[in-house]
Each structure stands twice: as C-alpha cells, then as structure tokens.
Amino acid sequence: MARRALITGITGQDGSYLAEWLLSQGYEVWGLARGQANPRVSRVRKLLQDVQLVRGDLLDQGSLISAVEKVQPDEVYNLGAISFVPMSWEQAELTAEVTGMGVLRMLEAIRVCSGISSSRTAGSGQIRFYQASSSEMFGQVRETPQSETTPFHPRSPYGVAKAYGHFLTQNYRESYGMYAVSGILFNHESPRRGAEFVTRKVSLGVARIKLGLAAELRLGNMEARRDWGYAGDYVRAMHLMLQAGAPEDYVIGTGRTHSVRELVEAAFSAADLDWERYVVCDQSLHRPAEVDLLCADPKKARVQLGWEPTVSFEELVAMMVESDVKLLSSGGDPDQDSSWP
Ligand code: NAP
Ligand code: G4F
C-alpha cells in the first residue's frame, strides 16, 4: 500500500515542492487547507492535481484531530506558519499562536489519535512528525557556521515562536517516544517564493525594470548575509529525515553565505542591468532587530542522510530572474494562479 503523508502549509512554497517530491516517490499526499474561500487553494488544485485536500487550521485543535483521523497518515509534515519575519512584529500574538502553538496542536492531534499518553508511549508503526524549524532561531549567532549544537538567540517574535516549536518537538520525542524531528532549514528560495521575501522581491523587481514596468527597486538592509539554497533540494531533506532509523534534528543549508548586495548584483547582472542605477535604500524597510549573518554547517545531514544541495546561489538567482521575466512578459500576475511554474 502507498504510504500516506499529510502536509500543513500545502499552499506555500515548500508545501508545493514537498507534495511533488512525495508523489514522485509513490506517496498518497494530503494537504491541510484553511479558510472558507482561500484563493491559494485553487492554485494548489491546478498545479497539484493528485493531492487531496482536507480542511483544517493550526489555530483549531479539533480540526487537526479530525484531519489526522480522516487521513490516517504515516508521516505528517508541519510546514504551516506565519513565515514572514517583519509580520511577526506587527502581529506577534497571531505569530505565537500559528507558528508556535500550532506545533503543539499538531503534536497533540497525533498523540491523541495514536492513543499515546504518559503511561502508553509510542510503538512501532507510529506516525512520524516533521517540524519546519528555522535558522532564524540562531538569530544573533553565537558561532559561525551554525550547526545542530549552536545555541539559539532569536531576534524576532517569529524566531521565538519557532524556538518554542523546536523545543516542543524535542520534548514530545523525549516524553512520549514519538518519532518527531525538526529540520533547522536555512533560507531556501525558488520561482514559487512569496513576493514579500527579498530574493523574489529582487527577481520580480529586476523583471519589472527589464520590461519597462518599473523604474526603481526599494530595499532595506543590503549588508545582511544569508545562506540561500533551492527549495526543491530542501524538501528532499525533509523526507530523508523521516526515513532515518532514529529521530534526530538536522541543519540544512549550503554552507555558503552571500549579502543582499551580492544577491542584487547577481540578479541585475543576470538581466544585463546595472543595479546601481535602480536600487534605492529605504530606511523604513530595516527591521527592529536584524539577523546579520546566517551560514549553515550541514555536515551531519551530508554524512548521516547523504543529503547534498544541487543548485548553486548563482544558478538559483538566474533561475528566479528568468522565470519572472517570462511570467511578466506573458502578462502573468505574481499573486495569481499563473505565478507557479
Ligand atoms: P510560506 O510559503 O509562507 O507558506 C506558509 C504556509 O502556512 C501557507 O501554506 C499558509 O497557508 C500556511 N498557514 C498560515 N497560517 C496557517 C494556519 N493558521 N493554519 C494552517 N496553515 C497556515 O512558507 P514556506 O517558505 O513554504 O515555508 C514552509 C515552512 O518552513 C514554514 O513553517 C516556514 O516558517 C519554515 N521555514 C521556511 C524557510 C524558507 O526559507 N522558506 C526556512 C526555514 C523555515 P495559507 O495559504 O492558508 O495562508
Ligand atoms: O527574505 P527575507 O525576508 O527572509 P528572512 O527574514 O531571512 O526569513 C526567511 O528565512 C528564514 C530562515 O532563515 C525563514 F525561517 C523565514 O520563514 C523566511 O523564509 O529577508 C532576508 C534578509 C533580511 O536580513 C532582510 O533584512 O534580507 C533583508 N532585506 C533587505 N531588504 C529585505 C529587504 N528583506 C525583505 N523581505 N524585503 C526587503 O526589501
């Protein structure tokens, strides 16, 4: 029988790539979709026709229990979150509820549906759980590169909420013997990345300028450095983590870091444009507390899971610029169905 996976965050970037990867591996894939008339659900229905949807919300414990009961999954991937860091200052409580408490609700749904309690721990054949932890938890980094043993110092309400979810996942593993793991993923991008994140904002900005649809691109902190990889590579790592003999946490990244300035240079040069003519530094886009530098040490994943990234930073940037030039030249709207290649 096909293994069954339930993915929260199915309408997001990672949800789409993970669903495609699991379908290619012979899985029956279910996605948790929220809302009465969520416009992003139709995009999923169009792109991922073989994915089945179940209604539910990370804010609603009962809906998660019903979803787990209905799907009877072998594996649950909890990718749902408020994931845009600046929004976490504007709506800190909502971020805590969805990105933090949502992890508790999902773990509880699995625990209750599996009949696990303090006197009855998980046995073989249990549901395996993946939590989407984040390099934002390292925040003001204590060492570089960052590994599974680097202490956390989150710098945003988002990072704090992720740290809660991370420790809770570890705690359910230790308290109940659940197969529950966290992937500490560094920034990963693609042509399906939300337009609010800097890589996509830049690739869309370059495409608009190239096509004469805009005259400038306004950005915040150009000196921040990130370890940027390709989302299609990172979802393979999520799957590998749930196939390992024992549940453990892993750092996933490329081990290379670039500044926003370098990203901008690469993206404009991919379209034969001189970035200095178009980019405007906008103080209002700076954050109340910044994460200056992130760089992964992915050695454990390489050695224990055999995971390696396949797309370089330069290839990723060129892929995103090319995709957005194509999208906008054909009249596509990045916020609509057509935006997912
Ligand atoms: P994304 O594109 O922003 O997707 C977020 C998903 O969460 C969307 O499908 C959204 O669904 C869903 N969601 C939001 N509120 C929800 C709620 N109340 N109940 C259920 N679902 C809800 O994020 P992503 O880039 O794919 O990232 C996936 C996960 O990995 C997130 O948890 C993110 O924090 C984490 N992460 C991402 C990165 C990265 O670089 N991409 C790195 C480390 C960790 P709607 O359509 O209903 O809004
Ligand atoms: O693309 P960003 O918004 O991503 P950020 O904050 O690193 O978070 C992403 O990666 C995390 C993993 O480390 C995930 F957990 C999280 O969910 C999300 O996917 O910003 C990257 C950097 C920041 O330093 C920001 O200050 O780019 C800088 N930046 C400069 N100008 C900008 C802009 N970021 C955005 N979004 N927009 C700008 O105009």
Coordinates of N, CA and C and ligand atoms in Angstrom, one line a residue, residues 13 81-86 132-137 156 158 162 185-189 193 195-202 217-228 260 263 282 285-287 289-294, ligand 2:
Q13 N 5.3 27.8 -0.6 CA 6.4 27.3 -1.5 C 6.8 25.9 -1.2
A81 N 2.7 28.0 8.8 CA 3.2 29.0 9.7 C 3.0 30.4 9.2
I82 N 3.0 31.4 10.0 CA 3.2 32.8 9.6 C 4.7 32.9 9.4
S83 N 5.2 33.0 8.2 CA 6.6 32.8 8.0 C 7.4 34.0 7.6
F84 N 6.7 35.2 7.4 CA 7.3 36.4 7.0 C 7.8 37.2 8.3
V85 N 9.1 37.3 8.5 CA 9.6 37.8 9.8 C 9.1 39.2 10.1
P86 N 9.0 40.2 9.2 CA 8.5 41.5 9.6 C 7.1 41.5 10.1
A132 N 9.0 22.1 10.8 CA 9.8 23.1 10.0 C 10.4 24.1 10.9
S133 N 11.5 23.8 11.5 CA 12.3 24.7 12.3 C 13.1 25.6 11.4
S134 N 13.7 26.7 11.9 CA 14.3 27.7 11.1 C 15.6 28.2 11.6
S135 N 16.5 28.6 10.7 CA 17.8 29.2 11.1 C 17.6 30.5 11.8
E136 N 16.4 31.1 11.7 CA 16.1 32.4 12.4 C 16.2 32.1 13.9
M137 N 16.1 30.9 14.4 CA 16.3 30.6 15.8 C 17.7 31.0 16.3
S156 N 13.4 37.9 16.6 CA 12.1 38.3 16.2 C 11.0 37.5 16.8
Y158 N 8.9 35.9 15.4 CA 8.9 34.7 14.6 C 9.9 33.7 15.1
K162 N 9.3 29.9 16.6 CA 10.0 28.7 16.0 C 10.8 28.0 17.1
L185 N 16.1 24.6 8.9 CA 16.4 24.9 7.5 C 16.8 26.4 7.4
F186 N 17.9 26.6 6.6 CA 18.3 27.9 6.3 C 17.5 28.4 5.1
N187 N 17.6 29.7 4.7 CA 16.8 30.3 3.7 C 16.8 29.4 2.4
H188 N 15.6 29.1 1.9 CA 15.6 28.4 0.6 C 14.5 29.1 -0.3
E189 N 14.8 29.2 -1.6 CA 14.0 30.0 -2.5 C 13.7 29.3 -3.7
R193 N 8.6 31.3 -4.6 CA 8.8 32.0 -3.3 C 7.8 33.2 -3.3
A195 N 6.3 36.8 -2.9 CA 6.8 38.1 -3.4 C 7.3 39.0 -2.3
E196 N 7.0 38.7 -1.0 CA 7.4 39.5 0.1 C 8.9 39.3 0.6
F197 N 9.4 38.1 0.2 CA 10.8 37.7 0.6 C 11.8 38.4 -0.3
V198 N 13.0 38.6 0.2 CA 13.9 39.5 -0.5 C 14.3 38.9 -1.9
T199 N 14.6 37.6 -2.0 CA 15.0 37.1 -3.3 C 14.0 37.3 -4.4
R200 N 12.7 37.0 -4.0 CA 11.6 37.1 -5.0 C 11.3 38.6 -5.3
K201 N 11.4 39.4 -4.2 CA 11.2 40.9 -4.4 C 12.2 41.4 -5.4
V202 N 13.5 40.9 -5.3 CA 14.5 41.3 -6.2 C 14.3 40.7 -7.6
L217 N 13.9 49.9 -7.5 CA 13.6 48.9 -6.6 C 14.0 49.3 -5.2
R218 N 13.1 49.4 -4.2 CA 13.4 49.9 -2.9 C 13.7 48.7 -2.0
L219 N 14.9 48.7 -1.3 CA 15.2 47.6 -0.4 C 15.7 48.2 0.9
G220 N 15.7 47.2 2.0 CA 16.2 47.6 3.3 C 17.7 47.3 3.5
N221 N 18.0 46.6 4.5 CA 19.4 46.3 4.8 C 20.2 45.5 3.8
M222 N 21.1 46.1 3.1 CA 21.8 45.5 2.0 C 23.0 44.6 2.5
E223 N 23.4 44.8 3.8 CA 24.6 44.1 4.3 C 24.2 42.8 5.0
A224 N 23.0 42.5 5.2 CA 22.6 41.2 5.9 C 23.1 40.1 5.0
R225 N 23.5 39.0 5.6 CA 24.0 37.9 4.9 C 23.2 36.6 5.2
R226 N 22.9 35.9 4.1 CA 22.1 34.7 4.3 C 22.7 33.5 3.5
D227 N 22.4 32.3 4.0 CA 22.8 31.1 3.3 C 21.6 30.6 2.5
W228 N 21.6 31.0 1.2 CA 20.4 30.8 0.3 C 20.6 29.5 -0.5
V260 N 22.8 40.6 0.8 CA 21.7 41.1 0.0 C 22.3 41.9 -1.2
L263 N 23.3 39.5 -3.7 CA 22.1 39.0 -4.4 C 21.7 39.9 -5.5
D282 N 16.0 52.0 1.4 CA 14.9 52.6 2.1 C 15.0 52.2 3.6
L285 N 12.5 50.1 5.6 CA 12.4 48.6 5.4 C 13.4 47.9 6.3
H286 N 14.1 48.6 7.1 CA 15.0 48.0 8.1 C 14.2 47.4 9.2
R287 N 14.7 46.4 9.9 CA 13.9 45.7 10.9 C 14.3 46.2 12.3
A289 N 15.1 44.5 14.9 CA 16.3 43.8 15.3 C 16.6 42.9 14.1
E290 N 17.8 43.0 13.7 CA 18.2 42.2 12.4 C 19.0 41.0 12.8
V291 N 18.9 40.0 11.9 CA 19.8 38.9 11.9 C 20.9 39.2 10.9
D292 N 22.1 39.4 11.3 CA 23.1 40.0 10.4 C 23.7 38.9 9.5
L293 N 23.9 37.7 10.0 CA 24.6 36.7 9.3 C 24.1 35.3 9.6
L294 N 23.8 34.5 8.6 CA 23.5 33.1 8.8 C 24.3 32.3 7.8
Ligands
G4F2 O1 13.9 37.2 2.5 P1 13.8 37.7 3.9 O2 12.5 38.4 4.3 O3 14.0 36.3 4.8 P2 14.4 36.1 6.3 O4 14.0 37.2 7.2 O5 15.8 35.7 6.4 O6 13.4 34.8 6.7 C1 13.2 33.7 5.8 O7 14.2 32.8 6.1 C2 14.1 32.2 7.4 C3 15.2 31.1 7.6 O8 16.4 31.8 8.0 C4 12.7 31.5 7.5 F1 12.6 30.9 8.7 C5 11.6 32.6 7.3 O9 10.3 31.9 7.4 C6 11.8 33.2 5.9 O10 11.6 32.3 5.0 O11 15.0 38.6 4.4 C7 16.3 38.2 4.2 C8 17.2 39.4 4.5 C9 16.9 40.1 5.9 O12 18.1 40.3 6.5 C10 16.3 41.4 5.5 O13 16.5 42.5 6.4 O14 17.0 40.4 3.5 C11 17.0 41.7 4.2 N1 16.2 42.6 3.3 C12 16.7 43.8 2.8 N2 15.8 44.4 2.1 C13 15.0 42.5 2.9 C14 14.7 43.7 2.2 N3 14.0 41.6 3.2 C15 12.8 41.8 2.6 N4 11.8 40.8 2.8 N5 12.5 42.9 1.9 C16 13.4 43.9 1.6 O15 13.1 44.9 1.0

